[in-house]
CSV table of C-alpha atoms in Angstrom, one decimal:
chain,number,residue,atom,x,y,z
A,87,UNK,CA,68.9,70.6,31.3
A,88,UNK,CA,69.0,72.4,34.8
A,89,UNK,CA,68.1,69.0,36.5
A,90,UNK,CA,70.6,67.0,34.4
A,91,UNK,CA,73.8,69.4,35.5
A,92,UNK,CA,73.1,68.7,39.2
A,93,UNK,CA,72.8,64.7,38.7
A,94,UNK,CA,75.9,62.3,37.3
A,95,UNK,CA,73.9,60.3,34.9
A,96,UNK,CA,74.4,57.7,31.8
A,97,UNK,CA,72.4,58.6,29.4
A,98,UNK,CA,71.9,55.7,26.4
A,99,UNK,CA,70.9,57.2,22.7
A,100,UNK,CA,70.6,54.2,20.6
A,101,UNK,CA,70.4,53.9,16.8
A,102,UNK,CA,71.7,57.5,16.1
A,103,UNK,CA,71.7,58.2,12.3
A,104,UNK,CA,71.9,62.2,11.8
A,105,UNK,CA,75.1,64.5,13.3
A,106,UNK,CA,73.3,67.1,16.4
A,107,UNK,CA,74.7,69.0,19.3
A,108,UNK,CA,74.5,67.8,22.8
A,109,UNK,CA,73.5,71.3,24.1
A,110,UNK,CA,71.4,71.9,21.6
A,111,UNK,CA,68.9,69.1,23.0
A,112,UNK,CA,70.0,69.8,26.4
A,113,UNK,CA,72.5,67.2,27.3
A,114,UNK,CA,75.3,68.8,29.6
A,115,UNK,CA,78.6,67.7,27.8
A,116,UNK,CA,79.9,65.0,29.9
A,117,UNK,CA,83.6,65.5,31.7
A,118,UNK,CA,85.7,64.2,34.2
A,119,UNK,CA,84.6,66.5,36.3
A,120,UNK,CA,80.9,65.7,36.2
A,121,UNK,CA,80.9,62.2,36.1
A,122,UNK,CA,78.8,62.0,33.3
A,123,UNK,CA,78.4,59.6,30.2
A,124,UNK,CA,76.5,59.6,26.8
A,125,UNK,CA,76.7,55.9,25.0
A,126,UNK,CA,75.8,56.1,21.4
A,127,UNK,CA,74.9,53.6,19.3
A,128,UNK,CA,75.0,54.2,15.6
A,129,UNK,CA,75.9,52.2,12.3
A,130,UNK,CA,77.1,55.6,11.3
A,131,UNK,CA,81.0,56.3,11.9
A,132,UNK,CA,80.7,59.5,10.5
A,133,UNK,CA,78.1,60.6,13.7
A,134,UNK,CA,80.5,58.9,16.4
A,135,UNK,CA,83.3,61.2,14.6
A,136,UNK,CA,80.9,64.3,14.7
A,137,UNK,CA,80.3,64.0,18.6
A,138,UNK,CA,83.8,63.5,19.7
A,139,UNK,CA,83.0,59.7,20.8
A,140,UNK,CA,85.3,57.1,21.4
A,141,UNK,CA,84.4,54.6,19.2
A,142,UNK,CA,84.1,50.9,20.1
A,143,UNK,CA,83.4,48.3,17.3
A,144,UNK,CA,81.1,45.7,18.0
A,145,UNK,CA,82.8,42.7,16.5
A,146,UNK,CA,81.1,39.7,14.9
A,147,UNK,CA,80.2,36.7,16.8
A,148,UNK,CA,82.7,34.1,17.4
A,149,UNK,CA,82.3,30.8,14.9
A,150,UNK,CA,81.7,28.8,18.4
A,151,UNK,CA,79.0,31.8,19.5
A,152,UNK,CA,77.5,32.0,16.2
A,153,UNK,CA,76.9,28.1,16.1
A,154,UNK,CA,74.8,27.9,19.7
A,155,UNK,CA,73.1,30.7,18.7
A,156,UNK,CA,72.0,29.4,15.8
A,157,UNK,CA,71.4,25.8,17.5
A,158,UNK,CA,69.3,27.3,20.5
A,159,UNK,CA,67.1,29.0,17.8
A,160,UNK,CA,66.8,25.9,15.2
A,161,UNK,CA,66.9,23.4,18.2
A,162,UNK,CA,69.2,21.2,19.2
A,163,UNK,CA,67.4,18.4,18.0
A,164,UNK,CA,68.6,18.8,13.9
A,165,UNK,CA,72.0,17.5,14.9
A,166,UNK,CA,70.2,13.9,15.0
A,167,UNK,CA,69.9,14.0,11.3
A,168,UNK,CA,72.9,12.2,10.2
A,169,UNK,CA,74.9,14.6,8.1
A,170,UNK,CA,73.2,17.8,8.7
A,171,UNK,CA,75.8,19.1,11.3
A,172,UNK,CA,78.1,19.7,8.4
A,173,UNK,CA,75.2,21.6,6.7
A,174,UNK,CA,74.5,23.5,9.6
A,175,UNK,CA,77.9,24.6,10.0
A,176,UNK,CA,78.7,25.8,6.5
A,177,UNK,CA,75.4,27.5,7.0
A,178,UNK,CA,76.1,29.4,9.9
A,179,UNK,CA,79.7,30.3,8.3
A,180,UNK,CA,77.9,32.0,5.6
A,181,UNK,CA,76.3,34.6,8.1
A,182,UNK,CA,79.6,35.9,8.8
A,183,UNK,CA,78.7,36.5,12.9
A,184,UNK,CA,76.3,38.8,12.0
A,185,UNK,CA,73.5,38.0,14.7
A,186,UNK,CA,70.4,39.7,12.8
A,187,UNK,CA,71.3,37.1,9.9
A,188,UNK,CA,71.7,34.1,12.1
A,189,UNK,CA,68.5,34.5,13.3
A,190,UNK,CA,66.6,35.7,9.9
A,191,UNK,CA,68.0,32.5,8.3
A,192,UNK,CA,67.3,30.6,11.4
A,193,UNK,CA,63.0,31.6,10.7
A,194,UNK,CA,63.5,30.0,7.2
A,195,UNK,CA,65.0,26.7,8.1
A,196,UNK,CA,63.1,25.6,11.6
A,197,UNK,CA,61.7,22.8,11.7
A,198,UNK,CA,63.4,21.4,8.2
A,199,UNK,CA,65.1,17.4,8.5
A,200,UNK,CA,65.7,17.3,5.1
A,201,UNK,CA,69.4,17.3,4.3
A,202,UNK,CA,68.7,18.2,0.0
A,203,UNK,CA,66.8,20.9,1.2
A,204,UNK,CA,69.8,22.1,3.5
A,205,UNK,CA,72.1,21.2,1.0
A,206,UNK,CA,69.8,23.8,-1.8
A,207,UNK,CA,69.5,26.7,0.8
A,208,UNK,CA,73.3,26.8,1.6
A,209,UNK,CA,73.8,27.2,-2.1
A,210,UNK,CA,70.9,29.6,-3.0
A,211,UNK,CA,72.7,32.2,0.7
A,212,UNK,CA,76.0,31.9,-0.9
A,213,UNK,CA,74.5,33.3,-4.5
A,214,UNK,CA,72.8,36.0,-2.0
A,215,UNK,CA,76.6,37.0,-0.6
A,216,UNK,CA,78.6,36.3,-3.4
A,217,UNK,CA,81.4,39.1,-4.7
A,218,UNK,CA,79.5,41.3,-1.3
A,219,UNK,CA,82.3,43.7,0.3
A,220,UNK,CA,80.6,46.1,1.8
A,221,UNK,CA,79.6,44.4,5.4
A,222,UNK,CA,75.7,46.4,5.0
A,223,UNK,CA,75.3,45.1,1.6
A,224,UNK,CA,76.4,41.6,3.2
A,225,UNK,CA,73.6,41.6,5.5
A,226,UNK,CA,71.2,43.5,3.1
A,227,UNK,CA,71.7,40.0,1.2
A,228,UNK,CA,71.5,37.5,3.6
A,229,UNK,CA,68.4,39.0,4.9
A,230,UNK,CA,67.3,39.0,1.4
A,231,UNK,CA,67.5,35.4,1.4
A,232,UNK,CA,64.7,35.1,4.2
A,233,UNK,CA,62.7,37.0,1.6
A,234,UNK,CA,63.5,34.7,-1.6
A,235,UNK,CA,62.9,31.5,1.0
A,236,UNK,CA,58.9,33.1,1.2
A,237,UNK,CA,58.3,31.5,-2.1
A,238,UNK,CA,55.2,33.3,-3.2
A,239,UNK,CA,55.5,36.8,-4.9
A,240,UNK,CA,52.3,37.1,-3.1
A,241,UNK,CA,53.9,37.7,0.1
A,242,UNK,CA,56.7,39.1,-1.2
A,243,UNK,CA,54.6,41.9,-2.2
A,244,UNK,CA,52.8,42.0,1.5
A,245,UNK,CA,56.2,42.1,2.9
A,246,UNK,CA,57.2,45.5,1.0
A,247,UNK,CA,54.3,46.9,1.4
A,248,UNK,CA,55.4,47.0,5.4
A,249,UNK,CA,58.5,49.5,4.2
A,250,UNK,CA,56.1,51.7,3.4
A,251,UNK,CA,55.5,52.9,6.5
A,252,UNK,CA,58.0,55.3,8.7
A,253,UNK,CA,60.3,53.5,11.1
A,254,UNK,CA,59.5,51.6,14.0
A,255,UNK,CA,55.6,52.0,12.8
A,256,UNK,CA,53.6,49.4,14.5
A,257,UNK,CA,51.4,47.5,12.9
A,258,UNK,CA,47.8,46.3,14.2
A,259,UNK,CA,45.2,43.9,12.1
A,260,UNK,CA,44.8,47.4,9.6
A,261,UNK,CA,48.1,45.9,8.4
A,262,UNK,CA,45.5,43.2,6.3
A,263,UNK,CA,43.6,45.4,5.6
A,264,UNK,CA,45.5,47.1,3.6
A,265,UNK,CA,47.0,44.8,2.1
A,266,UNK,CA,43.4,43.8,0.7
A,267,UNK,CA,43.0,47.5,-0.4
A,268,UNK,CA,46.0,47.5,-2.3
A,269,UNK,CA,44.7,44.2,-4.1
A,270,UNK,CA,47.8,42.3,-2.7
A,271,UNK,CA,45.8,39.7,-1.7
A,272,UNK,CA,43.2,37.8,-4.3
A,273,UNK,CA,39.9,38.9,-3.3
A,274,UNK,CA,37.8,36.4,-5.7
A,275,UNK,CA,34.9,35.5,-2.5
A,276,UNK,CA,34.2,37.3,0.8
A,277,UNK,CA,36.5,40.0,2.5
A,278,UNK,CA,36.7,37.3,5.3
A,279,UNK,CA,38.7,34.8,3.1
A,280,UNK,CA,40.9,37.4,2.0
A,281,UNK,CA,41.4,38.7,5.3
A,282,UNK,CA,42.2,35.0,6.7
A,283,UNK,CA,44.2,34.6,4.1
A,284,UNK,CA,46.5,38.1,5.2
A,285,UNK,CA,46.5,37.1,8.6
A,286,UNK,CA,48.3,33.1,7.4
A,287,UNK,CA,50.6,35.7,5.5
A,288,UNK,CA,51.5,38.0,8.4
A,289,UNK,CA,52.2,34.6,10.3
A,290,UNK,CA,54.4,33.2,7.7
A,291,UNK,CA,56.3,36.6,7.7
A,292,UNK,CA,56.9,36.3,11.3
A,293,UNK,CA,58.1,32.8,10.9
A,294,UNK,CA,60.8,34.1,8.3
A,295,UNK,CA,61.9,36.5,10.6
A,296,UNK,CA,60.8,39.6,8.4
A,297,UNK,CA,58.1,41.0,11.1
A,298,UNK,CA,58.6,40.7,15.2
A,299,UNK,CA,56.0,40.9,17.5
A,300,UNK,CA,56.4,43.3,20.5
A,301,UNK,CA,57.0,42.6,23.3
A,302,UNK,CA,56.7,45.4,26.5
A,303,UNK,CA,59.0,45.7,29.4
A,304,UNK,CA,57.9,42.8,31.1
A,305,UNK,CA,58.3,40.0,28.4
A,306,UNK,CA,54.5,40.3,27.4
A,307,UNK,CA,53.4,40.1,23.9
A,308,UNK,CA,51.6,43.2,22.4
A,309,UNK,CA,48.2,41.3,21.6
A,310,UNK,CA,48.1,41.7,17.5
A,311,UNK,CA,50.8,44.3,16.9
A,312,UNK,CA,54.2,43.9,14.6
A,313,UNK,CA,56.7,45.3,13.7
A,314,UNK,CA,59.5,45.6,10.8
A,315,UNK,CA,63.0,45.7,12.2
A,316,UNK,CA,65.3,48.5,10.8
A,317,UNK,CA,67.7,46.8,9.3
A,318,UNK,CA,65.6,44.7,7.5
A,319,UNK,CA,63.4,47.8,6.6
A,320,UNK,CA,66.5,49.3,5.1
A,321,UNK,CA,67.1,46.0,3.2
A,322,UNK,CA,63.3,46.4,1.6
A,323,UNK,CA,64.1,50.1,0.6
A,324,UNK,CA,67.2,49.5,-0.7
A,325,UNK,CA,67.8,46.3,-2.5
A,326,UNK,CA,64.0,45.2,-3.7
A,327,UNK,CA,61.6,48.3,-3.1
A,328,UNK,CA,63.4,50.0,-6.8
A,329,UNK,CA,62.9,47.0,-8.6
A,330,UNK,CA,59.1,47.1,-8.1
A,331,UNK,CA,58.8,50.9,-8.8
A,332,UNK,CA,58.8,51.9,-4.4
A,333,UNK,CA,60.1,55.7,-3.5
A,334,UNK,CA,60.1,55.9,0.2
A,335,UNK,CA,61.1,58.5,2.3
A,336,UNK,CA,59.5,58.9,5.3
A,337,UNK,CA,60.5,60.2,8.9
A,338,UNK,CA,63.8,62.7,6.6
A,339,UNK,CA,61.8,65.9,7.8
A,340,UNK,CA,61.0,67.2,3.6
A,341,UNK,CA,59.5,70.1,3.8
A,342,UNK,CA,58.6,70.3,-0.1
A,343,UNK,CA,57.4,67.8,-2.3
A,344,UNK,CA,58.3,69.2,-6.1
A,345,UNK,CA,62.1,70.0,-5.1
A,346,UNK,CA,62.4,66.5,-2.9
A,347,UNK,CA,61.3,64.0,-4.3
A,348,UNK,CA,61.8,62.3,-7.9
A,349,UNK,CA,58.8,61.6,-9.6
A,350,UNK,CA,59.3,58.9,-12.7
A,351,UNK,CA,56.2,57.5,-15.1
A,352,UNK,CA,57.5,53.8,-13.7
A,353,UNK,CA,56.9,54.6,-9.9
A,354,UNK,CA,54.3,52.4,-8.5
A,355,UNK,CA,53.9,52.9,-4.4
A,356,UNK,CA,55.1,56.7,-3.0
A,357,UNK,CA,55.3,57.1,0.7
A,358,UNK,CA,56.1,60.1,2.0
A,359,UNK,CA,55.0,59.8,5.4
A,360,UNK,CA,55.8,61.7,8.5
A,361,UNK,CA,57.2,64.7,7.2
A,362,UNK,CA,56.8,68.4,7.7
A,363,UNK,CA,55.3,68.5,4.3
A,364,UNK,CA,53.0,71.9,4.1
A,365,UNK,CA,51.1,72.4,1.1
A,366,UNK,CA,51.7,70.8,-2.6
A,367,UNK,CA,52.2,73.3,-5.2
A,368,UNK,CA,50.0,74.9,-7.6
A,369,UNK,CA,51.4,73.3,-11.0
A,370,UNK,CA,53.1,70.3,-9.6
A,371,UNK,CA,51.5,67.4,-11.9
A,372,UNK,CA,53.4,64.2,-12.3
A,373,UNK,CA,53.3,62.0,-14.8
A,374,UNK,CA,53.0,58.9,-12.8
A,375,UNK,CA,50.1,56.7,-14.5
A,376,UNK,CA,51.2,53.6,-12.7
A,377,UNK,CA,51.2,54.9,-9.5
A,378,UNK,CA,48.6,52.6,-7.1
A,379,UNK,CA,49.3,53.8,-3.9
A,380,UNK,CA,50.4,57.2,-2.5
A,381,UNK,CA,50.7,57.6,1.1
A,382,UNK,CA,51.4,61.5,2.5
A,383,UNK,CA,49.9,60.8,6.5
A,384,UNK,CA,51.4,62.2,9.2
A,385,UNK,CA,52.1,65.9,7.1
A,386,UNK,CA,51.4,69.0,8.3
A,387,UNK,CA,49.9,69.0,4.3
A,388,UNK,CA,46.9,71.6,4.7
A,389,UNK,CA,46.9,72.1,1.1
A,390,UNK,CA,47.1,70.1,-2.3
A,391,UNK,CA,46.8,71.5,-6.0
A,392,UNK,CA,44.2,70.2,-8.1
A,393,UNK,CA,46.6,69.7,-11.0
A,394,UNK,CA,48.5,67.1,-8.5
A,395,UNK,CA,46.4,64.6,-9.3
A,396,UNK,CA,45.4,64.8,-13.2
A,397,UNK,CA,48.1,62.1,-14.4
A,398,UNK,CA,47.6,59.5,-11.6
A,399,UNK,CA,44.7,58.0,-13.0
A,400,UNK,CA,46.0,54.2,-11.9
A,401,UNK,CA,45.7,55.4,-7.9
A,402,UNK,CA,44.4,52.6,-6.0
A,403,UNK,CA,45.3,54.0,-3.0
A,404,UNK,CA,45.3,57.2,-1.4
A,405,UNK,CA,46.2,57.7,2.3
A,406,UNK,CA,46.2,61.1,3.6
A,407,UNK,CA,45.3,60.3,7.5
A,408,UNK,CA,46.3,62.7,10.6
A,409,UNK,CA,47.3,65.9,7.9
A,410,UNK,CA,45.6,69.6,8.3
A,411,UNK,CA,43.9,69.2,5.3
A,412,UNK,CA,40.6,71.1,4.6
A,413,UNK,CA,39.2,70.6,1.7
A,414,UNK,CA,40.1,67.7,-0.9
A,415,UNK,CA,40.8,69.5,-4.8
A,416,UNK,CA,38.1,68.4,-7.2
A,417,UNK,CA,40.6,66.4,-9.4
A,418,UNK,CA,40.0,63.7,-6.8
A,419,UNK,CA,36.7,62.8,-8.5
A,420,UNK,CA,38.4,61.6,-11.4
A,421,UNK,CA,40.3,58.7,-9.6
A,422,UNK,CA,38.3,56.3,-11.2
A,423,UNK,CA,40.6,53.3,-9.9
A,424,UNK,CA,40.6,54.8,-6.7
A,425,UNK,CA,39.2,51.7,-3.7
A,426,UNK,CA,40.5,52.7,-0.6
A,427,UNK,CA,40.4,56.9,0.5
A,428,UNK,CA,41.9,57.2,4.0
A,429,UNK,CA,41.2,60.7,6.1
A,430,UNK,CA,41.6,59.3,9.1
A,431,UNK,CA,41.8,61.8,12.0
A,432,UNK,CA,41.7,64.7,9.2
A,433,UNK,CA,40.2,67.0,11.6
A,434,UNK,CA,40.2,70.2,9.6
A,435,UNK,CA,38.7,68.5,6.9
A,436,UNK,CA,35.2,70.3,5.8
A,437,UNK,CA,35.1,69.5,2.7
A,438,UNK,CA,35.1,66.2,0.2
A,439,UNK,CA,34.3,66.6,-3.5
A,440,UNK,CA,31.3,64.4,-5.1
A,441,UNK,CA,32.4,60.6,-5.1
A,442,UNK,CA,29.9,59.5,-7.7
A,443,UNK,CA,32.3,58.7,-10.3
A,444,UNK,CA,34.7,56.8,-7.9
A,445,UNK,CA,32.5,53.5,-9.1
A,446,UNK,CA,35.5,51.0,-7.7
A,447,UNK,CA,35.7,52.8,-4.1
A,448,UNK,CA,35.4,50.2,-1.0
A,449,UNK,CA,36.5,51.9,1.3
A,450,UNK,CA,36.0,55.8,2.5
A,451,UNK,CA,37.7,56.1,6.1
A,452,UNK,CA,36.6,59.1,7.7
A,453,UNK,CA,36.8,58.1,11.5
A,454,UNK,CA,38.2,61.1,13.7
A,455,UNK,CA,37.6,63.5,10.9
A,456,UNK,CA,36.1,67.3,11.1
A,457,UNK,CA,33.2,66.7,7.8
A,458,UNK,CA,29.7,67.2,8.8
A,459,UNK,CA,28.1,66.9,5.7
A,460,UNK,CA,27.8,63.7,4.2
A,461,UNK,CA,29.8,63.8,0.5
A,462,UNK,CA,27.8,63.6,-2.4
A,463,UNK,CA,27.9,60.3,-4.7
A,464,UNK,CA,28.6,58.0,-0.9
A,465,UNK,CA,25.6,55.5,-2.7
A,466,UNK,CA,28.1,54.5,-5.4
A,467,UNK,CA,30.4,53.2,-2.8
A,468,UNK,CA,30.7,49.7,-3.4
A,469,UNK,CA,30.1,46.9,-1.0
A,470,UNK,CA,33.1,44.7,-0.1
């Protein structure tokens, strides 16, 4: 803070969500007198109002804008195809100058000449926006419509598996993986085929606009990593993640689980990742038989009750990577469904109960962990 009071400086905070003092994280209020400037950026009105900003909307595109943008991602070359200009048009009117949908619906229709099939995607966007006020719910539904447009539930359910994960998470080929450990992707002959068949998946997904490779300072692409933008992370939380039985709430700082978070018998994938999460009470049993995958990484979690996972008998599974944990409660034995147990980078970890019953366990990652004995039962593990 010393160093910044004796500079004039600009400092840029984008994507601001939560209200915070500028001198509380050591950012000299800026005045006339200093020179100074903080820019926010924040879909939040109610955090520009908390910190005094002067608030300047960012306006939709322009019909004109909105149109070349949409052309100089499609390509130019569609306007060839006699009467798909009009198609094109109403298309892009539908996206309301939101950019983030432009391009979203842009991944879906690249490459497409066929005027019916134009003609069938204008109408299947304007049943994704119809009777939509609220400008977020607008866009939650016209990025929606890049997930309909994937066509296989298949991929769907790769896709919102992604929103699992805490924001800005990004992903590497583990991303496959997983998928194959939650049995999202058919696994009838080798793991190779499966995996192959994740990685045409994660392409397709990237086509549609749902994943975004990175790309560093320099314009160079990331080698194999993804990730999920915000927005269209939100729209997987919000507007599909209930329907298929998802409670996410990563990165919001819970510091208990039985007082924060709801637990229902229909619940199917938990994530509570990235939290200051502690210890899981003694008592605390939910009644969550349908629950395949639970993922509590990134905790602080040094301790869980062994009632917490007597009703969970349908765990697939069970991710408790980079926590203090030290010793895993007996009760984990009797997750007989259980295929994939991940301790990555546990390194307090001493202690694993016998595996021998888990008879459907593939996978036991222990890389970076603190066990030095091996866990009784490892010869049942099952090879994939």
């Amino acid at each position: 803070m010393e160093i910044m009071g004796r500079v004039r400086f600009v400092l840029i905070l984008d994507d601001v969500w939560e209200n915070f003092s500028l001198i509380d994280v050591g950012i000299p209020k800026p005045t006339l007198q200093n020179g100074c400037k903080v820019v926010i950026t924040s879909r939040s009105t109610d955090v520009c109002n908390f910190l005094g900003c002067e608030i300047v909307k960012v306006q939709p595109l322009s019909p004109g804008e909105s149109l070349n943008l949409f052309l100089n991602r499609v390509g130019h070359d569609v306007l060839q195809v006699a009467g798909l200009e009009e198609m094109l048009k109403l298309m892009v009117e539908e996206c309301a100058g939101l950019p983030l949908a432009i391009v979203v619906v842009v991944g879906c229709m690249r490459g497409e000449k066929d005027i019916i099939e134009w003609r069938n995607s204008i109408n299947e966007l304007r049943q994704c926006v119809k009777s939509v006020k609220v400008k977020e719910d607008m866009i939650f539904r016209q990025l929606k419509f890049s997930y309909d447009r994937l066509g296989s539930l298949e991929i769907q359910k790769c896709f919102l598996s992604c929103s699992l994960f805490r924001e800005d998470y990004e992903f590497s080929k583990e991303l496959i993986e997983g998928w194959i450990d939650e049995g999202l992707i058919d696994e009838p002959g080798r793991r190779q085929e499966a995996y192959d068949r994740g990685h045409a998946f994660l392409n397709r997904l990237e086509k549609n606009c749902l994943l975004e490779k990175i790309i560093d300072s320099r314009g160079y692409l990331f080698g194999f990593v993804f990730k999920i933008h915000d927005v269209v992370r939100d729209m997987a939380i919000k507007s599909i993640g209930p329907r298929f039985g998802y409670k996410v709430k990563t990165g919001m700082n819970l510091k208990r689980v039985s007082n924060e978070c709801e637990w229902v018998k229909d619940l199917k994938k938990v994530s509570l990742m990235a939290n200051g999460i502690s210890k899981i009470p003694v008592g605390l049993s939910p009644q969550c038989p349908s629950l395949s995958t639970l993922i509590l990484s990134d905790n602080n979690l040094a301790e869980i009750s062994s009632s917490f996972f007597e009703d969970m008998v349908g765990l697939n599974v069970l991710d408790l990577s980079g926590t203090s944990i030290e010793a895993l409660p007996d009760s984990i034995s009797n997750l007989v469904n259980l295929s994939a147990l991940q301790l990555r980078k546990c390194k307090r970890l001493k202690y694993l109960p016998s595996l021998a019953k888990l008879r459907a366990l593939k996978k036991l990652d222990l890389y970076g962990a603190g066990i030095e004995l091996v866990p009784l039962g490892m010869e049942m593990l099952v090879k994939s």
